[in-house]
């Protein structure tokens, strides 16, 4: 499934952490592909949205999965009114329009999907479309971006070296506390004190080194907690629902997280239905 | 397979246990997705039905399974009278109508089914339909709800973190004894004394910590026992058929359950065919 | 593959063992689903045939297997004379006609087949047909019955708890000796003395606790032995062909069974081709 | 793949070993199904051909394999000249014509293929054809026969007990020396002395208890050796090509077999191309 | 994929090693099938070509692989100009024309492919074509030949005994030194001294008993080395490219082979591009 | 996916390392197939492009993957405007045009893909097209070239010996330092001093023997680093993004690489967005 975004009217909210903007833009100017490495919910999608805005390129996003085929990316013939009609896939559209094509969680895709990227990702910048018998040259501005979460990789699911070595890598982590606080306050529309409290909780959880946790608390779950608070839930109820619940199913670990929530989060509001 | 329920004329019978209603409604107002965690037969489906009634939203329920494809959720072209015709899947219908879409036992579905939920579950609230070349914005009121039973999860079948962290979690357990007794009396049309007896039996079984049991006795099996009693079976026969039989195939464990039934359940009625 | 039986003109021969008739009929009146647990060849199919006769309901039987899909149960569009035509599957026919739908060895089916039963098996009693865009309410009298053999279950193939807890269980064993003798005499058309001899042999084999045997001798194989005797085979030849042969491929175990046959079965007739 | 044989004009050459004819004919008269158990090349196919001749029934033979589907047995709609046309499968043809249907190496088939046999193999004698919406009653004379080689069975590939207990079993071994000698002389057109020599060799190999051999020498390979001799090969060359070669790929075992051949087989003829 | 060769105008170059011609021709005259066992590149294909020439039969060659289906061998209906048209597969063509049908590396094929050979390979000599509803009798002269390399076989991929015992076996090895030298000189167009040198190298490698080697040097790789020499490469460069490279990827083993090449092969020529 | 390149107007930049040009051209003149062995990013594709230029042959490149079928290589019938129309696959086009057909990472393809190459790769030089019922003789100049990376091979994915022994092997490594420096300066448009620095870094990494690394630094990643430098990134930032990032996900290994980068690479430039 892909999402096509024309150049958006307002710059998406994104605060850079390191030199990620410089690396991304240098790679794009050189026609090099980019791999974004980092945990879920740390802002990779937002970063690509912001870069697309800065570079004035349309953005095509594809969420990768096990059953994503080459045809899903490149296109296929469909029967319409008795006629077969070629319908471009999202990758082909991006190649024709010189868009940024963002393949989210690319290692989830089947290998044929990543191999089809090779001639696009190296000096050739070409997309061969076997079914049409044509080979497209990528329009100027086309940039291939993939993301993956190194923590997930297994022997079975990994990016091949011949794919990796065709890309420039940018590593992502969670933003610094002051940046994350600003993001929370903005995205959840809560006051800065409350946002700071949630960020301190998030950082305490991140220091746990995932003992029993599946993953650490992402910026995304902190924002969700903030939004539940903005809706009138008590901060502790909000943090339990948006932070503890998604992070674990284990009752002992849940108790530990609830204690942390109680320690870090002041409770003062309540809500009746 | 999905069930479409328009807003029902009478509120489905549901008694809240904790703050589940507040969390659910706050999440819906914020456009956040919800994951319901809890054992089978504890009332998750009823809860969603009640929330749909309260929020005046139609409800689309999809029972997930191994072979559920993205096309099953989103829709497909069907051949009708020589013409290909697009038929919306249940998720697409819910997105268009602003319905609550409830994916029951979502971890049973294939990964591509859950990945297609990502742009719907985060701030984008969009459903891309590749085959139609369109991206739908979810209608106001649309709310994505999934359920899963943490006790079932294995390494092979689990919700990805990138999916979990897009959702607010509500944990479910079995109702308190007085609530469960009221539910039994209402749903099975038996007297309160009999209902209390079955609830005491259910709680004794739940205290066993599943030694040899596959799962504990759910509210659902207690109701089934009650309905067999209402039909004229002796309470012990009813409890054996509706509670012991579904809980185990092991003869030693069965004997243990039968002893518990005999200890907790008074037998006074009988029935001839 | 399904077999449709209209209400049969004569009651199928079935002698009840315990309270199975009462439980079955109470469950049907309450619209509850039923799971029949027991070994192969003990009379589960006959029992359902007898219940269908007593309740005056048509019977639809589906033998489940690995490749049974939801479409096999619910129906599909077929191309006929250039037109696509919907053809109800056996489950849909049973739902429309208020028939008893009997899914034999349901754990053999793929999971999607059992999940599609959920809204039919609980209070909703609904069959959603995605392809037609309709949801059928089960006609009065519809009753879902499944069978399974607990001895066969493995980790890979088992009924999910969320399915089991939607059903009332009836356990089956082999009939008592006097009942089984009557069944043999009737079904194989042999005299009662000969029938009693075969029943004693069957019970001796059942006491072996399957040491090297795949399963114990069912009523079905005893009947087959009786029918070979009625055809003129010596009782020992008949028992070897109909009982020992199907029960084992191991030559040592075969020798043991042949010794038991010689000990329990008198040989007096012979036959030339 | 199935072979249809009308009643053959001459009785196929088959010499009975034990009471296999009596059991087979009694089972057929009773409408019981038959399973033939025994090693490859011992004459099971010939036996069925002879029984079909004696009972004056046409014979339909199906060689089972991994990819044999229910549709391969029962039939399917085929597109012919723009029209869909139903084409009976071999099992359906046998059911309609009252033929003997012989499923060779039935455990090779997928499970759905064997489950479709259940209503045919028990008292119902019915073949439901889902796609046509009809249920065929087997014509008088229809008899279901399956073969399998117990030595091949593994945990993964075995006949289910619910299938086995629907059948009467006949066990096959290799014929007695005098019978086998007569078969060789007849089938290979060699003199009895030469045939006796090959039979002695075959029996010596069978006494080896398959130390390093995959299977013992069947009657079939002895016949093949005889036919090469009849063609002018020396007996030792013939035995190496037709017996040692098919039995092993191991060079040490081959040497052992060649020594046995040299010990048991006199060499006197030679041949130039 | 199959290659059809009409009777070739000149006898393919093949020098017999043992009695393989006599066994092959005797089997063909008797209508017996033949299995050729031996390593890759030892001349099995050439042998079959020579036999087809001697017996004046057309030759149909099929290279077997994992995805070879029964339909690939037997034929299928194809849509052509709106009409479905039956197209014979290579096996069917061979059966109709009385050709030699050579299935190269038959164990690579799926089991259904080999099972379909059974009625062709035994006394029946019949090819049933289910889709056409006909059973073809093999034309006179039809001969089924399969090859396989015993060194490759694993538990998962092996010829079933019921297939093997339907065939006469001919074992192949590499030719004697003087024969192989003649073959090299002829096929690569190099002088006999140079050919003898390569044969000595090949035999030295074959004596290594595959310590670290995947397989020994075949006649085919010696010919390739000869052809590179004929093209002007130095003998050592030719031997490294055509012999050492294909035999191993291990650098230690490569070094060993290069030392052997340097020891056995005189270097005197060089080439500039 | 295949890329068709007509003879290119300018010779692709390639500097030979050893006798690879001589071996390749000799093999082509003899009609022998070629396998290129070597790590990712060492210049195999460029080498083939240069050879195609020198030999004045068009080049057809196919990136192999798990789902590449024989039909993808050979061709298929497509429905166009109600007519079925045959469309040549890339291999067939190369065979007809006498092109060089380059199958990149051939072991990724399914076995049927490699088996179809056998009659093309040996003395027959034929491509049978089953669906068309024709066998094509390769046009003069046709040359089959495959590449594979020995470091990747596993038991499951390897080139069969019967395929390998049909090919002449050319081994590739990384170029010598002076050559690699020249390549970097040319391809990345950086000065020779900077290029030499990156080459020294690359060689230091290659000496690590992949302790924790997935693969060593290829010429391709050194070029990418150079291009980022040319774009204004500091050399260290460039090396981290283009070299360290693609080579590892491990934080300890990353630290080690960063230290090496700091030791080998002088930092003097910076860039603002």
Coordinates of C-alpha atoms in Angstrom, one line a residue, chain F residues 23-210:
Chain F
X23 CA 39.7 -15.6 -20.6
X24 CA 36.4 -13.9 -21.3
X25 CA 37.0 -13.3 -24.9
X26 CA 38.4 -16.8 -25.5
X27 CA 35.4 -18.3 -23.9
X28 CA 33.1 -16.2 -26.0
X29 CA 34.8 -17.1 -29.2
X30 CA 34.5 -20.8 -28.3
X31 CA 30.8 -20.3 -27.3
X32 CA 31.5 -21.3 -23.8
X33 CA 29.6 -19.8 -20.9
X34 CA 31.2 -17.8 -18.2
X35 CA 30.7 -17.5 -14.4
X36 CA 32.1 -14.4 -12.7
X37 CA 32.9 -15.1 -9.0
X38 CA 33.5 -12.3 -6.5
X39 CA 32.2 -10.0 -3.8
X40 CA 29.5 -7.4 -4.2
X41 CA 30.6 -4.0 -5.6
X42 CA 34.0 -5.1 -7.0
X43 CA 33.1 -4.2 -10.6
X44 CA 31.7 -7.4 -12.2
X45 CA 28.8 -5.5 -13.9
X46 CA 31.2 -2.9 -15.2
X47 CA 33.5 -5.6 -16.5
X48 CA 30.6 -7.2 -18.5
X49 CA 29.6 -3.8 -19.8
X50 CA 33.2 -3.2 -21.0
X51 CA 33.4 -6.7 -22.6
X52 CA 30.1 -6.0 -24.4
X53 CA 31.6 -2.8 -25.8
X54 CA 34.8 -4.5 -26.9
X55 CA 33.0 -7.4 -28.5
X56 CA 30.4 -5.0 -30.1
X57 CA 27.5 -7.1 -28.7
X58 CA 24.3 -5.8 -27.1
X59 CA 24.0 -6.6 -23.4
X60 CA 21.0 -7.9 -21.6
X61 CA 21.2 -7.8 -17.8
X62 CA 18.9 -9.8 -15.5
X63 CA 19.0 -9.3 -11.7
X64 CA 18.1 -12.7 -10.4
X65 CA 15.9 -13.3 -7.3
X66 CA 13.9 -15.9 -5.5
X67 CA 10.8 -15.5 -7.6
X68 CA 12.4 -15.4 -11.0
X69 CA 10.7 -18.1 -13.0
X70 CA 11.6 -19.7 -16.3
X71 CA 8.8 -17.7 -17.9
X72 CA 10.4 -14.5 -16.7
X73 CA 13.6 -15.5 -18.6
X74 CA 12.1 -17.1 -21.7
X75 CA 8.8 -15.3 -22.2
X76 CA 5.1 -15.7 -21.9
X77 CA 1.8 -15.2 -23.6
X78 CA 0.1 -11.9 -22.5
X79 CA -3.5 -10.9 -23.1
X80 CA -3.5 -7.7 -25.3
X81 CA -6.7 -6.4 -26.7
X82 CA -8.5 -9.8 -26.4
X83 CA -5.6 -11.5 -28.2
X84 CA -2.9 -13.6 -26.6
X85 CA 0.5 -12.4 -27.7
X86 CA 3.8 -14.0 -27.1
X87 CA 6.4 -11.7 -25.5
X88 CA 10.0 -12.8 -25.5
X89 CA 11.8 -12.8 -22.2
X90 CA 15.2 -11.3 -21.8
X91 CA 17.1 -14.6 -22.3
X92 CA 15.1 -15.3 -25.6
X93 CA 15.9 -11.8 -26.8
X94 CA 19.6 -12.3 -26.1
X95 CA 19.5 -15.7 -27.9
X96 CA 17.8 -14.2 -31.0
X97 CA 20.1 -11.2 -31.2
X98 CA 23.4 -12.9 -30.3
X99 CA 23.7 -10.6 -27.3
X100 CA 25.6 -11.1 -24.1
X101 CA 23.1 -12.2 -21.5
X102 CA 24.3 -11.4 -18.0
X103 CA 22.4 -13.1 -15.1
X104 CA 23.5 -11.2 -12.0
X105 CA 23.5 -13.2 -8.7
X106 CA 22.3 -16.3 -10.5
X107 CA 22.1 -18.5 -7.3
X108 CA 19.2 -16.3 -6.1
X109 CA 17.1 -17.7 -8.9
X110 CA 15.0 -20.8 -8.5
X111 CA 16.5 -24.0 -9.8
X112 CA 14.3 -24.3 -12.8
X113 CA 15.8 -21.0 -14.0
X114 CA 19.3 -22.5 -13.9
X115 CA 18.3 -25.8 -15.4
X116 CA 16.8 -24.1 -18.4
X117 CA 20.3 -22.7 -19.1
X118 CA 21.8 -26.2 -19.5
X119 CA 21.2 -26.8 -23.2
X120 CA 22.3 -23.2 -23.8
X121 CA 25.4 -23.6 -21.8
X122 CA 26.8 -26.8 -23.3
X123 CA 27.7 -27.8 -26.9
X124 CA 24.0 -27.6 -28.0
X125 CA 23.6 -23.8 -27.6
X126 CA 19.9 -24.3 -27.9
X127 CA 17.0 -22.6 -26.1
X128 CA 13.8 -24.8 -26.2
X129 CA 10.6 -22.7 -25.9
X130 CA 8.0 -25.3 -24.8
X131 CA 5.1 -22.9 -25.1
X132 CA 5.9 -22.0 -28.7
X133 CA 6.9 -25.6 -29.6
X134 CA 10.2 -24.3 -31.0
X135 CA 13.9 -24.7 -30.2
X136 CA 16.0 -21.7 -30.9
X137 CA 19.7 -22.0 -31.9
X138 CA 21.6 -19.2 -30.3
X139 CA 22.6 -16.6 -32.8
X140 CA 26.4 -16.2 -33.4
X141 CA 27.9 -14.0 -30.7
X142 CA 25.4 -15.1 -28.0
X143 CA 27.3 -15.5 -24.7
X144 CA 25.8 -16.5 -21.4
X145 CA 27.4 -14.9 -18.4
X146 CA 26.4 -15.4 -14.7
X147 CA 27.8 -14.0 -11.6
X148 CA 27.8 -15.2 -8.1
X149 CA 29.3 -14.3 -4.7
X150 CA 30.9 -17.4 -3.2
X151 CA 30.7 -15.8 0.3
X152 CA 26.9 -15.9 0.2
X153 CA 26.4 -19.5 -0.7
X154 CA 24.6 -21.9 1.7
X155 CA 23.5 -25.5 1.4
X156 CA 20.1 -24.3 0.3
X157 CA 21.3 -21.8 -2.3
X158 CA 24.1 -22.9 -4.5
X159 CA 24.9 -23.5 -8.1
X160 CA 24.5 -27.1 -9.0
X161 CA 27.6 -28.9 -10.2
X162 CA 26.0 -29.8 -13.4
X163 CA 25.5 -26.1 -14.0
X164 CA 29.0 -25.0 -12.8
X165 CA 30.8 -27.6 -14.9
X166 CA 29.2 -26.1 -18.0
X167 CA 31.0 -22.8 -17.4
X168 CA 34.4 -21.3 -17.4
X169 CA 35.1 -19.4 -14.2
X170 CA 36.7 -16.0 -13.7
X171 CA 37.5 -14.9 -10.2
X172 CA 37.3 -11.2 -9.2
X173 CA 38.7 -9.4 -6.2
X174 CA 39.0 -5.7 -5.4
X175 CA 41.4 -3.8 -7.6
X176 CA 45.0 -3.0 -6.6
X177 CA 45.4 0.3 -4.5
X178 CA 46.6 2.4 -7.4
X179 CA 43.9 1.2 -9.7
X180 CA 41.2 1.7 -7.1
X181 CA 42.5 5.2 -6.4
X182 CA 42.2 6.1 -10.1
X183 CA 38.7 4.7 -10.2
X184 CA 37.6 6.7 -7.1
X185 CA 39.1 10.0 -8.4
X186 CA 37.3 9.4 -11.8
X187 CA 34.0 8.2 -10.6
X188 CA 33.5 10.6 -7.6
X189 CA 35.3 13.6 -9.1
X190 CA 37.6 14.1 -6.1
X191 CA 41.3 14.8 -6.0
X192 CA 43.8 11.9 -5.9
X193 CA 45.0 12.6 -2.4
X194 CA 41.5 12.3 -1.0
X195 CA 40.9 9.2 -3.1
X196 CA 44.1 7.6 -1.8
X197 CA 43.0 8.3 1.7
X198 CA 39.7 6.5 1.1
X199 CA 41.5 3.6 -0.5
X200 CA 43.8 3.2 2.5
X201 CA 40.7 3.2 4.7
X202 CA 39.1 0.6 2.5
X203 CA 42.1 -1.7 2.6
X204 CA 42.4 -1.4 6.4
X205 CA 38.8 -2.5 6.7
X206 CA 39.4 -5.3 4.2
X207 CA 42.2 -6.6 6.4
X208 CA 39.8 -6.9 9.4
X209 CA 38.6 -10.3 8.0
X210 CA 35.0 -9.3 8.7

